[in-house]
Structure formats: structure tokens, C-alpha cells
């Protein structure tokens, strides 16, 4: 990330992450992808939540980046047949 970029945040993020991000961002949009976002951070809390990635990816324009944040150490539930 470069200082002053437009950032969009989708989902719930740790307070420490937000504290580190604020001084770097030119603007931050919460809960929706802002037009001309340079970087989109998407917080997925489950494998099911990852299904939103396809919709969010459609918002990528030009040199945008999509970062997917997933809880560390979380194991997916086993599939049942």
C-alpha cells in the first residue's frame, strides 16, 4: 500500500489493524466498496463467508488489490455426506 490510497473495508476488523491502517489511508470506506478504491480488505469469518469474494472482486478496477483476511488458526468444519 502507498500512503494516501483509498481503502474499502468489508467485514469486522481488529482494532489494532484499524489503528495501523488509518495513518496510511487517504480515505477509508466501511461496509461497502467505494468507487476508485485502491485496496479492498475483506474479512471472512468462515468458509461460507468466502462466497462473497466473487461479488467483491467485480468491484476491482485498474490496479486495485483485494486482501482476504481470515481468522488465524481457524479450521474449517468437516463436510458431511
Coordinates of N, CA and C in Angstrom, one line a residue:
X1 N 0.8 -1.2 0.0 CA 0.0 0.0 0.0 C 0.9 1.2 0.0
X2 N 0.4 2.2 -0.7 CA 1.1 3.5 -0.7 C 0.3 4.5 0.2
X3 N 0.9 5.4 0.8 CA 0.2 6.4 1.7 C -0.8 7.2 0.8
X4 N -1.9 7.5 1.4 CA -2.9 8.3 0.7 C -3.9 7.5 -0.1
X5 N -3.8 6.2 -0.2 CA -4.7 5.4 -1.0 C -6.1 5.4 -0.5
X6 N -7.1 5.1 -1.4 CA -8.5 4.9 -1.0 C -8.7 3.5 -0.6
X7 N -9.2 3.2 0.6 CA -9.3 1.8 1.1 C -10.7 1.5 1.4
X8 N -11.2 0.3 1.1 CA -12.5 -0.1 1.5 C -12.4 -1.3 2.4
X9 N -13.2 -1.3 3.4 CA -13.1 -2.4 4.4 C -14.5 -3.1 4.4
X10 N -14.5 -4.4 4.2 CA -15.8 -5.1 4.2 C -15.6 -6.2 5.3
X11 N -16.5 -6.1 6.3 CA -16.5 -7.1 7.4 C -15.9 -6.4 8.7
X12 N -15.7 -7.3 9.7 CA -15.2 -6.8 11.0 C -13.7 -7.0 11.1
X13 N -13.0 -5.9 11.6 CA -11.6 -6.0 11.7 C -11.1 -5.7 13.1
X14 N -10.0 -6.2 13.5 CA -9.4 -6.0 14.8 C -9.1 -4.5 14.9
X15 N -9.3 -4.0 16.1 CA -9.0 -2.6 16.4 C -7.5 -2.2 16.2
X16 N -6.6 -3.1 16.5 CA -5.2 -2.9 16.2 C -4.9 -2.7 14.7
X17 N -5.5 -3.5 13.9 CA -5.4 -3.4 12.4 C -5.9 -2.0 12.0
X18 N -7.0 -1.6 12.5 CA -7.6 -0.3 12.1 C -6.7 0.9 12.5
X19 N -6.1 0.8 13.7 CA -5.2 1.8 14.2 C -4.0 1.9 13.3
X20 N -3.4 0.8 12.8 CA -2.3 0.9 12.0 C -2.6 1.4 10.6
X21 N -3.8 1.1 10.1 CA -4.2 1.4 8.8 C -4.6 2.9 8.6
X22 N -5.2 3.5 9.6 CA -5.7 4.9 9.5 C -4.6 5.9 9.0
X23 N -3.4 5.9 9.6 CA -2.4 6.9 9.2 C -2.0 6.7 7.7
X24 N -2.1 5.6 7.2 CA -1.7 5.3 5.8 C -2.7 5.7 4.8
X25 N -4.0 5.6 5.1 CA -5.0 5.8 4.2 C -5.4 7.2 3.9
X26 N -5.7 7.5 2.6 CA -6.2 8.8 2.3 C -7.7 8.9 2.7
X27 N -8.4 7.8 2.5 CA -9.8 7.7 2.9 C -10.1 6.2 3.1
X28 N -11.0 6.0 4.0 CA -11.5 4.6 4.3 C -13.0 4.5 4.3
X29 N -13.5 3.6 3.5 CA -14.9 3.3 3.4 C -15.2 2.0 4.1
X30 N -16.2 2.0 4.9 CA -16.6 0.8 5.7 C -17.9 0.2 5.2
X31 N -17.9 -1.1 5.1 CA -19.0 -2.0 4.7 C -19.5 -1.8 3.3
X32 N -18.8 -1.1 2.4 CA -19.1 -1.1 1.0 C -17.8 -0.7 0.3
X33 N -17.8 -1.1 -1.0 CA -16.6 -0.8 -1.8 C -16.8 0.6 -2.4
X34 N -16.0 1.5 -2.1 CA -16.0 2.9 -2.6 C -15.5 2.9 -4.0
X35 N -16.0 3.8 -4.8 CA -15.6 4.0 -6.2 C -14.1 4.3 -6.1
X36 N -13.3 3.8 -7.0 CA -11.9 4.1 -7.2 C -11.1 3.7 -6.0
X37 N -11.5 2.6 -5.2 CA -10.7 2.1 -4.2 C -9.4 1.5 -4.7
X38 N -8.3 1.8 -4.1 CA -7.0 1.2 -4.5 C -6.9 -0.2 -3.9
X39 N -7.4 -0.3 -2.6 CA -7.2 -1.6 -1.9 C -8.5 -1.9 -1.2
X40 N -8.9 -3.2 -1.3 CA -10.1 -3.6 -0.6 C -9.7 -4.7 0.4
X41 N -10.0 -4.6 1.6 CA -9.8 -5.6 2.6 C -11.1 -6.3 2.9
X42 N -11.2 -7.6 2.8 CA -12.4 -8.3 3.1 C -12.2 -9.3 4.2
X43 N -12.9 -9.2 5.3 CA -12.8 -10.0 6.5 C -13.8 -11.1 6.4
X44 N -13.3 -12.4 6.2 CA -14.2 -13.5 6.2 C -14.1 -14.3 7.5
X45 N -15.2 -14.6 8.1 CA -15.1 -15.3 9.4 C -15.4 -16.8 9.3
X46 N -15.7 -17.2 8.0 CA -15.9 -18.6 7.8 C -15.7 -19.0 6.3
X47 N -15.7 -20.2 6.0 CA -15.6 -20.6 4.6 C -16.8 -20.2 3.9
X48 N -18.0 -20.3 4.5 CA -19.2 -19.8 3.9 C -19.1 -18.3 3.5
X49 N -18.5 -17.6 4.4 CA -18.4 -16.1 4.2 C -17.5 -15.8 2.9
X50 N -16.6 -16.7 2.6 CA -15.8 -16.5 1.4 C -16.6 -16.5 0.1
X51 N -17.8 -16.9 0.1 CA -18.6 -16.9 -1.1 C -18.9 -15.4 -1.6
X52 N -18.7 -14.5 -0.7 CA -18.9 -13.1 -1.1 C -17.7 -12.5 -2.0
X53 N -16.6 -13.3 -2.0 CA -15.4 -12.8 -2.8 C -15.7 -12.5 -4.2
X54 N -16.5 -13.4 -4.9 CA -16.8 -13.2 -6.3 C -17.5 -11.8 -6.5
X55 N -18.4 -11.5 -5.7 CA -19.1 -10.2 -5.8 C -18.2 -9.0 -5.6
X56 N -17.4 -9.2 -4.5 CA -16.4 -8.1 -4.2 C -15.4 -7.9 -5.3
X57 N -14.9 -9.0 -5.9 CA -13.9 -9.0 -6.9 C -14.4 -8.2 -8.2
X58 N -15.7 -8.2 -8.4 CA -16.3 -7.4 -9.5 C -16.0 -5.9 -9.3
X59 N -15.8 -5.5 -8.1 CA -15.6 -4.1 -7.8 C -14.1 -3.6 -8.1
X60 N -13.2 -4.6 -8.4 CA -11.8 -4.3 -8.6 C -11.7 -3.5 -9.9
X61 N -11.0 -2.4 -9.9 CA -10.7 -1.6 -11.1 C -9.2 -1.4 -11.2
X62 N -8.7 -1.4 -12.4 CA -7.3 -1.0 -12.6 C -6.3 -1.7 -11.8
X63 N -5.6 -1.0 -11.0 CA -4.5 -1.5 -10.1 C -5.0 -1.8 -8.7
X64 N -6.2 -2.1 -8.5 CA -6.8 -2.4 -7.2 C -6.2 -3.8 -6.7
X65 N -6.2 -3.9 -5.4 CA -5.8 -5.1 -4.7 C -6.9 -5.6 -3.8
X66 N -7.2 -6.9 -3.7 CA -8.1 -7.4 -2.8 C -7.4 -8.3 -1.8
X67 N -7.4 -8.0 -0.5 CA -6.8 -8.7 0.5 C -7.9 -9.4 1.3
X68 N -7.8 -10.7 1.5 CA -8.8 -11.5 2.2 C -8.2 -11.9 3.6
X69 N -8.9 -11.4 4.6 CA -8.4 -11.6 6.0 C -9.3 -12.7 6.6
X70 N -8.6 -13.8 7.1 CA -9.3 -14.9 7.7 C -8.7 -15.2 9.1
X71 N -9.6 -15.6 10.1 CA -9.0 -15.8 11.4 C -7.9 -16.8 11.5
X72 N -6.8 -16.5 12.1 CA -5.7 -17.3 12.2 C -6.1 -18.6 13.1
X73 N -5.6 -19.7 12.7 CA -5.8 -20.9 13.4 C -7.2 -21.5 13.3
X74 N -8.1 -20.9 12.6 CA -9.5 -21.4 12.5 C -9.4 -22.6 11.5
X75 N -10.1 -23.7 11.9 CA -10.1 -24.9 11.0 C -11.5 -25.0 10.4
X76 N -11.6 -25.3 9.1 CA -12.9 -25.4 8.5 C -13.6 -26.6 9.1
X77 N -15.0 -26.5 9.1 CA -15.8 -27.7 9.6 C -15.7 -28.8 8.5
X78 N -15.6 -30.1 9.0 CA -15.6 -31.2 8.0 C -16.9 -31.2 7.3
X79 N -16.8 -31.6 6.0 CA -18.0 -31.8 5.2 C -18.8 -33.1 5.7
X80 N -20.1 -33.0 5.6 CA -20.9 -34.2 5.9 C -21.5 -34.7 4.7
X81 N -21.6 -35.9 4.5 CA -22.1 -36.5 3.3 C -23.5 -37.2 3.6

